[in-house]
CSV table of C-alpha atoms (C1' of nucleotides) in Angstrom, one decimal:
chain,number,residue,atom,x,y,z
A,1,UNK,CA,-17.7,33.8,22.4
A,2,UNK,CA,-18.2,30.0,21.7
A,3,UNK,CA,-20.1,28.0,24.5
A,4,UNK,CA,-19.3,24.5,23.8
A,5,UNK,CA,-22.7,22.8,25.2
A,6,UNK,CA,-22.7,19.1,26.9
A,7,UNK,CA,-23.4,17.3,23.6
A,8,UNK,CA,-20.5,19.1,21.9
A,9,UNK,CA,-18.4,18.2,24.8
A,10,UNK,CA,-19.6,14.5,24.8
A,11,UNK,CA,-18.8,14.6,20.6
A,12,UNK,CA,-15.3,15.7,21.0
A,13,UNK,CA,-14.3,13.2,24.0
A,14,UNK,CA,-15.1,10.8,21.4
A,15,UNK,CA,-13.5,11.8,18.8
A,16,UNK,CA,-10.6,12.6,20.6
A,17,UNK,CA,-10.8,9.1,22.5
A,18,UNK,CA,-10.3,7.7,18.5
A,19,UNK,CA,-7.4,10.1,17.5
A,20,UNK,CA,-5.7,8.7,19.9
A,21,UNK,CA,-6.3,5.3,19.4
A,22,UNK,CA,-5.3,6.7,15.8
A,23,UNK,CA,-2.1,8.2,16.8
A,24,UNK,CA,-1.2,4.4,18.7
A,25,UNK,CA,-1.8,2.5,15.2
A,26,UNK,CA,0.3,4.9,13.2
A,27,UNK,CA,3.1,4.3,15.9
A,28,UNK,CA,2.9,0.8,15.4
A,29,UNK,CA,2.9,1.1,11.4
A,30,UNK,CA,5.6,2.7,12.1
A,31,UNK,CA,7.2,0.2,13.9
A,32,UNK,CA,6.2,-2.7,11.4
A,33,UNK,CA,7.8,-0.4,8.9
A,34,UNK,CA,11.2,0.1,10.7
A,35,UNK,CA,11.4,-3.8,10.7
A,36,UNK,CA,10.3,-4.4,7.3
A,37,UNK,CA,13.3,-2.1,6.5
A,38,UNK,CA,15.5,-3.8,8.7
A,39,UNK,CA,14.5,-7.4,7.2
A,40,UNK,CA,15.3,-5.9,4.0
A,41,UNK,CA,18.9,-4.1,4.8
A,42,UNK,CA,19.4,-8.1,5.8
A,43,UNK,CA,18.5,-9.5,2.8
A,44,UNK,CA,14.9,-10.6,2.9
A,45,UNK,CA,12.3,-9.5,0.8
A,46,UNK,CA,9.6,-7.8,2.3
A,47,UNK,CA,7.2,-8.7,-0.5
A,48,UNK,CA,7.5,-12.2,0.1
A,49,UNK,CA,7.6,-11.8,4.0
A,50,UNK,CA,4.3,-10.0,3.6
A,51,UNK,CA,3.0,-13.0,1.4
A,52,UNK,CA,3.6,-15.1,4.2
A,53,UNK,CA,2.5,-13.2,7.2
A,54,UNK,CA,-0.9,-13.0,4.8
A,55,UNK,CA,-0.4,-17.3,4.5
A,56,UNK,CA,-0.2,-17.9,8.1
A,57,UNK,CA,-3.1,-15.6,9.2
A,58,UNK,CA,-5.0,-18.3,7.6
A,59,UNK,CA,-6.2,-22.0,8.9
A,60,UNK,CA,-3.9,-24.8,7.8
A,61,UNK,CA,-6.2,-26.8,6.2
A,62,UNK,CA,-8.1,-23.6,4.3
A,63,UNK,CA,-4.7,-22.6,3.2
A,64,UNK,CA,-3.8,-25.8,1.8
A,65,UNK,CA,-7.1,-26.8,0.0
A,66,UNK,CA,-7.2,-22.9,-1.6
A,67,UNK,CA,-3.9,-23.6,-2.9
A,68,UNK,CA,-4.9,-26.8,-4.0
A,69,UNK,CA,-7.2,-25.2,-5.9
A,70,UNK,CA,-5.0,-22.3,-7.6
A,71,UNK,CA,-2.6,-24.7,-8.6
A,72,UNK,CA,-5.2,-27.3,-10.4
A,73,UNK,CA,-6.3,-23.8,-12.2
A,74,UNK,CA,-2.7,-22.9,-13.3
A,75,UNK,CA,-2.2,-26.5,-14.5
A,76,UNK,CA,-5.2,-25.9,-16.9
A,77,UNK,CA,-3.0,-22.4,-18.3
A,78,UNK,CA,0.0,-25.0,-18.5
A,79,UNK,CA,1.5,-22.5,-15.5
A,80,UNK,CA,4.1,-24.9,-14.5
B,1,UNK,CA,13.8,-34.1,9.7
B,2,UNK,CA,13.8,-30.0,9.0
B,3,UNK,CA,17.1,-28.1,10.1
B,4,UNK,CA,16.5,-24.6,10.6
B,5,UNK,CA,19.5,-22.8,9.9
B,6,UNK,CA,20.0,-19.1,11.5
B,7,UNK,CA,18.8,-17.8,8.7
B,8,UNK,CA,15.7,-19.4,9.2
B,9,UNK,CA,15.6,-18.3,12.7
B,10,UNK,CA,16.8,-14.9,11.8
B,11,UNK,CA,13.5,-14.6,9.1
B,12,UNK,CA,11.3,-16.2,11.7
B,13,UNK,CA,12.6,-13.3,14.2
B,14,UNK,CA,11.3,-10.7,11.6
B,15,UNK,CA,7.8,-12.4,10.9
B,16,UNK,CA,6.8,-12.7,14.6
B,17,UNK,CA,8.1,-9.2,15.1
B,18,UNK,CA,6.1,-8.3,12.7
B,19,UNK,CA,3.1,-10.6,13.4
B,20,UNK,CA,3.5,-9.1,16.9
B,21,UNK,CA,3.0,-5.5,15.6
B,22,UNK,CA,-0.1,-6.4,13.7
B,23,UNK,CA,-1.9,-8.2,16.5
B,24,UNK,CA,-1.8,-5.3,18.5
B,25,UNK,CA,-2.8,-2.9,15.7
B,26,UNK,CA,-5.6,-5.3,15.5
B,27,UNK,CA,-6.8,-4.7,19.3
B,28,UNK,CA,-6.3,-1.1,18.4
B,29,UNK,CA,-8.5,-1.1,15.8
B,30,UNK,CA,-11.1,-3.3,18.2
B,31,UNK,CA,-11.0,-0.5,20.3
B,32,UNK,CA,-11.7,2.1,17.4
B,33,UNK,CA,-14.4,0.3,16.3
B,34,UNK,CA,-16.1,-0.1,19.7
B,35,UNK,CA,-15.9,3.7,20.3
B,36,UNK,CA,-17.4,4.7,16.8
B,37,UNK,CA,-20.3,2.0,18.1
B,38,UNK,CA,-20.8,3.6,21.9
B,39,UNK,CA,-20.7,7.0,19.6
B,40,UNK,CA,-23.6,6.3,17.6
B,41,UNK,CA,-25.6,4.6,20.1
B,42,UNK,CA,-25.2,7.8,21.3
B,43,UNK,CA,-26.6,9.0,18.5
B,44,UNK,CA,-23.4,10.5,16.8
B,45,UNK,CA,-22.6,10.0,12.9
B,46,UNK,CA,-19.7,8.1,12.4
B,47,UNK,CA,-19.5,8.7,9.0
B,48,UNK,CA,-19.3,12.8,10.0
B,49,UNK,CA,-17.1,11.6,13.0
B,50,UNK,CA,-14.6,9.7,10.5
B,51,UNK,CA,-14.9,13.1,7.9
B,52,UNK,CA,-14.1,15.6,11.1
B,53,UNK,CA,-11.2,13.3,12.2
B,54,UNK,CA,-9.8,13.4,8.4
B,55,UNK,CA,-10.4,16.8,8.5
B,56,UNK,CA,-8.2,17.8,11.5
B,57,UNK,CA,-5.5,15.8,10.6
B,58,UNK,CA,-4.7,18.6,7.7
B,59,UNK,CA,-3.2,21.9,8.4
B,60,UNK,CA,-5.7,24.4,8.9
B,61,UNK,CA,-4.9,26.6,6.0
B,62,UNK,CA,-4.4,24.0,3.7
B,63,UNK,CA,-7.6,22.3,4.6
B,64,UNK,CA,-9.4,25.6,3.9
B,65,UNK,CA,-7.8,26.1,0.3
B,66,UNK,CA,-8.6,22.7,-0.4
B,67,UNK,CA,-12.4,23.3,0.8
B,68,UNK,CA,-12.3,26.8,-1.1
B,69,UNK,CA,-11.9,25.3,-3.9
B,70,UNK,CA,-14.0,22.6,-3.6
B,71,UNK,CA,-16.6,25.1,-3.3
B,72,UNK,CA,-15.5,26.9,-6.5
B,73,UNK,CA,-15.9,24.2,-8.5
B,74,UNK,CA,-19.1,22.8,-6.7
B,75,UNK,CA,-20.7,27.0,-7.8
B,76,UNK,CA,-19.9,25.8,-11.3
B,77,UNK,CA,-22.3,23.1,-11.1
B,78,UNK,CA,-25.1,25.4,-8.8
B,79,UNK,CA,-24.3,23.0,-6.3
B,80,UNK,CA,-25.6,25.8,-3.8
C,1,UNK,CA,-28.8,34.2,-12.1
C,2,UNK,CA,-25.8,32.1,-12.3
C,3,UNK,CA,-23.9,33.1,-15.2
C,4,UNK,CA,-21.3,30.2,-16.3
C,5,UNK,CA,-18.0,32.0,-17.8
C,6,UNK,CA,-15.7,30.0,-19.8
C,7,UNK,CA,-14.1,28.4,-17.5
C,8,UNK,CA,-16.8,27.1,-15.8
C,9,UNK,CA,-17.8,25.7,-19.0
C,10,UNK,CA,-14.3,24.0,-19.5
C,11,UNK,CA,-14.5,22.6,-16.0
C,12,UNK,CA,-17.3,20.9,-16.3
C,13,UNK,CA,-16.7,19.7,-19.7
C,14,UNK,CA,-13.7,17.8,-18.2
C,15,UNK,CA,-15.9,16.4,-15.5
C,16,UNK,CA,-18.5,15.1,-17.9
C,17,UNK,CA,-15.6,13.6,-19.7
C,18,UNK,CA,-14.2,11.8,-16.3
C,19,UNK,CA,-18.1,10.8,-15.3
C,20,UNK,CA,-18.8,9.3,-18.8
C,21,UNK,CA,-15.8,7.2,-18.5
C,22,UNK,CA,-16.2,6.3,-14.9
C,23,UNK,CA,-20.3,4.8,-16.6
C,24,UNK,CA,-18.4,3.2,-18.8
C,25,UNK,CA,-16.1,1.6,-16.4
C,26,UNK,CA,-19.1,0.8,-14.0
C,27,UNK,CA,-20.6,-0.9,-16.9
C,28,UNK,CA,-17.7,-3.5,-17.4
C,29,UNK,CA,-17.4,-3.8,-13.8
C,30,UNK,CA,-20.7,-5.5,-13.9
C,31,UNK,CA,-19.7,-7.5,-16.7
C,32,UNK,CA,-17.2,-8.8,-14.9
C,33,UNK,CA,-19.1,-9.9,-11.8
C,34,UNK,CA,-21.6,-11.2,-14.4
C,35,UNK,CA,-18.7,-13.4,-15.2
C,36,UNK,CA,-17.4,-14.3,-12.2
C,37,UNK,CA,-21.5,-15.3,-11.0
C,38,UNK,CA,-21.9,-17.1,-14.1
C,39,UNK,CA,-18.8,-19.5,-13.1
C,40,UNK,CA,-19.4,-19.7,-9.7
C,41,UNK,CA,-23.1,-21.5,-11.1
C,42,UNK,CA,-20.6,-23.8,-13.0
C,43,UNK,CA,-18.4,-24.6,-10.3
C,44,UNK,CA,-15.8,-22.8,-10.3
C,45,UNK,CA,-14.2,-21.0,-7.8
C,46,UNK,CA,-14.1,-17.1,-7.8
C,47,UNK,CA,-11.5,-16.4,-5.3
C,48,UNK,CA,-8.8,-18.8,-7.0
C,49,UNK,CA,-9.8,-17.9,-10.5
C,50,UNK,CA,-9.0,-14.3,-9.2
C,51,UNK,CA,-5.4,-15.7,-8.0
C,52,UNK,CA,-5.1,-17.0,-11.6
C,53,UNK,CA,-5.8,-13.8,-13.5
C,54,UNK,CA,-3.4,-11.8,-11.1
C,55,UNK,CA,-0.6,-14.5,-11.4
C,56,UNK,CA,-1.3,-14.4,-15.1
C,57,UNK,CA,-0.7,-10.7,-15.2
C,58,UNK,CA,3.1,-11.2,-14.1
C,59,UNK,CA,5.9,-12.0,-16.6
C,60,UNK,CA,5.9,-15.9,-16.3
C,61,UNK,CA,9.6,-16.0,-15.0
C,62,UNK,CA,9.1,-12.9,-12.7
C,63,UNK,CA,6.5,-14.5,-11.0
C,64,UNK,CA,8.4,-18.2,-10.7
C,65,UNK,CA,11.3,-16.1,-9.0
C,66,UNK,CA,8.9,-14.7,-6.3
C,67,UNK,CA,6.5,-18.3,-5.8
C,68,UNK,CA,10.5,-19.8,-5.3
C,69,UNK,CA,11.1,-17.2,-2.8
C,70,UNK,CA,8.3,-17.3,-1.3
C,71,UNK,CA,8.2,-21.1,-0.7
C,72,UNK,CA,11.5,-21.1,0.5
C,73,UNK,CA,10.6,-18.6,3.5
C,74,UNK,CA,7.4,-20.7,3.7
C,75,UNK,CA,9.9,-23.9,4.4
C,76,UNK,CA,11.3,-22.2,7.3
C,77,UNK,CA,7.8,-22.4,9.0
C,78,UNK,CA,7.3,-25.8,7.8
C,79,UNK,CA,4.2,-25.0,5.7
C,80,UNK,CA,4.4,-28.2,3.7
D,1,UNK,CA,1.7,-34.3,-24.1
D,2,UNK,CA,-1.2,-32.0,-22.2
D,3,UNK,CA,-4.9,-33.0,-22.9
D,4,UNK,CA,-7.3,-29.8,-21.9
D,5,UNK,CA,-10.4,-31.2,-21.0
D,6,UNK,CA,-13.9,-29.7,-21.8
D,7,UNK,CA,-13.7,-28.2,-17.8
D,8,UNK,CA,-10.4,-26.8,-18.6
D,9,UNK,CA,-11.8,-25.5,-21.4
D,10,UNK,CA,-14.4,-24.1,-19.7
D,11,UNK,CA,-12.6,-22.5,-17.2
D,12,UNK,CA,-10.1,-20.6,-19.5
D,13,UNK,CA,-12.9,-19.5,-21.3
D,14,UNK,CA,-14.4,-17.5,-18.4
D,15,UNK,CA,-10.4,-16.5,-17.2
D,16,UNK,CA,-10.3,-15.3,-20.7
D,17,UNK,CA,-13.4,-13.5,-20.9
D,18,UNK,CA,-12.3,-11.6,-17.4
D,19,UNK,CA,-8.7,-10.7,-18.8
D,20,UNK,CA,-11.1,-9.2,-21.7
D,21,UNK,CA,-12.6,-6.8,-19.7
D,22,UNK,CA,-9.9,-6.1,-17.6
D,23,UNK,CA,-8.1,-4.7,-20.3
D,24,UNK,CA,-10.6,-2.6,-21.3
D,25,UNK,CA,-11.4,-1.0,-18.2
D,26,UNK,CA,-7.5,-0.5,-18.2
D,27,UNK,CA,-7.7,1.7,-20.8
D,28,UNK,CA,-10.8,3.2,-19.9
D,29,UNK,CA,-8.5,4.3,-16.9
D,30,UNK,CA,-5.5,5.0,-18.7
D,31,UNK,CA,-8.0,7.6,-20.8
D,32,UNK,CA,-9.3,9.1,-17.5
D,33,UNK,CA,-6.0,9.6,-16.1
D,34,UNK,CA,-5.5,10.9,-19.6
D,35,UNK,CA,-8.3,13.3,-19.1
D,36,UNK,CA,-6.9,14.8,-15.5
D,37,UNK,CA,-4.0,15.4,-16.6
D,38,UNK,CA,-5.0,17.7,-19.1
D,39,UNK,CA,-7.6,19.1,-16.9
D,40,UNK,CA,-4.1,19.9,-14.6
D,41,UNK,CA,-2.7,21.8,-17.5
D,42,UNK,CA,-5.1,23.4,-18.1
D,43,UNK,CA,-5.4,25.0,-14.7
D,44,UNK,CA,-7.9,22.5,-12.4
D,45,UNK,CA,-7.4,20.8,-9.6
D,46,UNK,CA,-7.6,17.2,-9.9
D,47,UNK,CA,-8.3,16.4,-6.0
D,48,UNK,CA,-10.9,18.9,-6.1
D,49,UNK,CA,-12.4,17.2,-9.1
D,50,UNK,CA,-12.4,13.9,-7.8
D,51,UNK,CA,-14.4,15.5,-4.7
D,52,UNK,CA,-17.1,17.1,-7.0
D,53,UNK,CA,-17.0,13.8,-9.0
D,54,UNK,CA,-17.9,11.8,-5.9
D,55,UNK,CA,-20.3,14.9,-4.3
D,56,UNK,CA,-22.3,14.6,-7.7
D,57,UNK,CA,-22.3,10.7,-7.3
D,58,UNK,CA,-24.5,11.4,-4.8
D,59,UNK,CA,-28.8,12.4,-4.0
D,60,UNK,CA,-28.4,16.0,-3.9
D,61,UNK,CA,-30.3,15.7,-0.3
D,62,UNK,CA,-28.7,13.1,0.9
D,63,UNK,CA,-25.6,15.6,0.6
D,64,UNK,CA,-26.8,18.4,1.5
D,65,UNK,CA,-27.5,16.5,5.0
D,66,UNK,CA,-24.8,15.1,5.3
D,67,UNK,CA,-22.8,18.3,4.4
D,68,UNK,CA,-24.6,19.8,7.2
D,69,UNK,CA,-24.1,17.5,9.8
D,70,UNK,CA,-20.4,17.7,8.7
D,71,UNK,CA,-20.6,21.5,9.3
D,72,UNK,CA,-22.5,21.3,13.0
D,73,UNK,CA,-19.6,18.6,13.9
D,74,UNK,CA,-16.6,21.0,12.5
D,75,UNK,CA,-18.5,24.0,14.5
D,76,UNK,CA,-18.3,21.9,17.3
D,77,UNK,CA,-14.5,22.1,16.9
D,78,UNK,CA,-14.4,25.5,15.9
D,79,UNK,CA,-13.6,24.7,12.4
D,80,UNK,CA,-14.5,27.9,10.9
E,1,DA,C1',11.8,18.1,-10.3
E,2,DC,C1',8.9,15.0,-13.0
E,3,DG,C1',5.8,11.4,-13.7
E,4,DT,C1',5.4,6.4,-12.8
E,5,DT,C1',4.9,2.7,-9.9
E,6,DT,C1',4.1,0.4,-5.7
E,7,DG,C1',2.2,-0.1,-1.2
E,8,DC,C1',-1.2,1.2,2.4
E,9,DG,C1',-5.2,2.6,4.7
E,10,DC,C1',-10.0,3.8,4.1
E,11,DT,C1',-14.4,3.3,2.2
E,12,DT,C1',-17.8,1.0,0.0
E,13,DT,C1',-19.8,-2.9,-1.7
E,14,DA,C1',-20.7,-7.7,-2.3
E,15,DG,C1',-21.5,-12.2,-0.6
E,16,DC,C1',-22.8,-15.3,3.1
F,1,DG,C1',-25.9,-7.8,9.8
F,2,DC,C1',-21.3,-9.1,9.4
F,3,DT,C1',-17.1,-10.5,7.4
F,4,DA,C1',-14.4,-10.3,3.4
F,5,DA,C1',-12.9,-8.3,-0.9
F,6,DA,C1',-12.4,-4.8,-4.3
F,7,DG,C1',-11.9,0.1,-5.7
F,8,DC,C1',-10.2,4.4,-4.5
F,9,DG,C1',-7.1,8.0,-3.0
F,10,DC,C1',-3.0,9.3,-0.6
F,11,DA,C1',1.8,9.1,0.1
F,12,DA,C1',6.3,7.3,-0.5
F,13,DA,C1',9.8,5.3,-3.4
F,14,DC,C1',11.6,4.6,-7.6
F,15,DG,C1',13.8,5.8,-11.6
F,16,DT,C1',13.8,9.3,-15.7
DNA sequence: ACGTTTGCGCTTTAGC
DNA sequence: GCTAAAGCGCAAACGT
């Protein structure tokens, strides 16, 4: 017979607090992946909808000076 | 002046949809974070918590082939 | 007394393979960030000179097709 | 007509001493993926490989105790 | 069905 | 110590 003491009990109530939480994310990527799928069977391109979700995450003015950046770099390579 | 056609609104639907998904995976992970802390200032591992929950997620029988054999190989190398 | 059969032997023969690899691929790993510090000091920028060697990895008009598309979608947000 | 400048010269210099590396370390991978796949024909199990690869990565006590406190969390759950 | 390739989440490490 | 990035491994999707 197993007697599960107090510290086992406290152990499992937090792991099974972070399943949970676990089993909420994978809903969601779920979700996200249902309307990646849906952008897509409209035309879009997920690829370049995920380059731009990754774009706006960032501050303006960050964004626009690291670009800045890249492209003086690919002007050295001649990259248009 | 900028004219957003609807297939710029329709794209900009999809983004915030999916912007939307990712902010509250975000919180979600917040959450998951903050119990792995309260666990280990309650003294628990989180790196054993994170291997248990990894663990479970596997079908019993398959998880205990796959630790079998682990084993096996681990005898080869007197790995106890 | 642990006897090692034949097997065992070509087990771990293959894993010494993998691990001497893996060394030699931990080896040029530090290279690299050896590189990558020793720019940085000149005043150059790691994170866009990353960008560069990624872009550069692309067929030239592969990756034109996919900045096009992906300032198009970034016009429908008015990001420049 | 495009004039590279000494710090353009500089910079490719170091891109192209990073794309030098890179490739090998792609074929040091390509030779370990190389090496798996024969150790898959010939019978192993490259999961359970990997494992012992990154067990034996690893101070022998350091996972040994870490094993254990794996193996009080799983009894916890009465993971065998 | 096979391996190959791509994307994704997790882990670990590096840089601030 | 904390955020960010890079490597790793898994799983799904693709085409062969």
């Amino acid at each position: 017979m197993t007697i599960s003491n107090s510290a086992d009990e406290q152990l499992k109530l937090f792991i099974s607090r972070v399943e949970s939480v676990n089993s909420e994310i994978t809903l969601l990527q779920d979700d996200r992946k249902d309307i990646f799928a849906e952008a897509k069977a409209n035309g879009y391109d997920p690829r370049a909808m995920r380059e731009i979700i990754r774009l706006r995450k960032l501050d303006p003015q960050v964004r626009q000076e690291r670009q800045s950046l890249v492209e003086t770099y690919m002007a050295a390579f001649g990259m248009e």
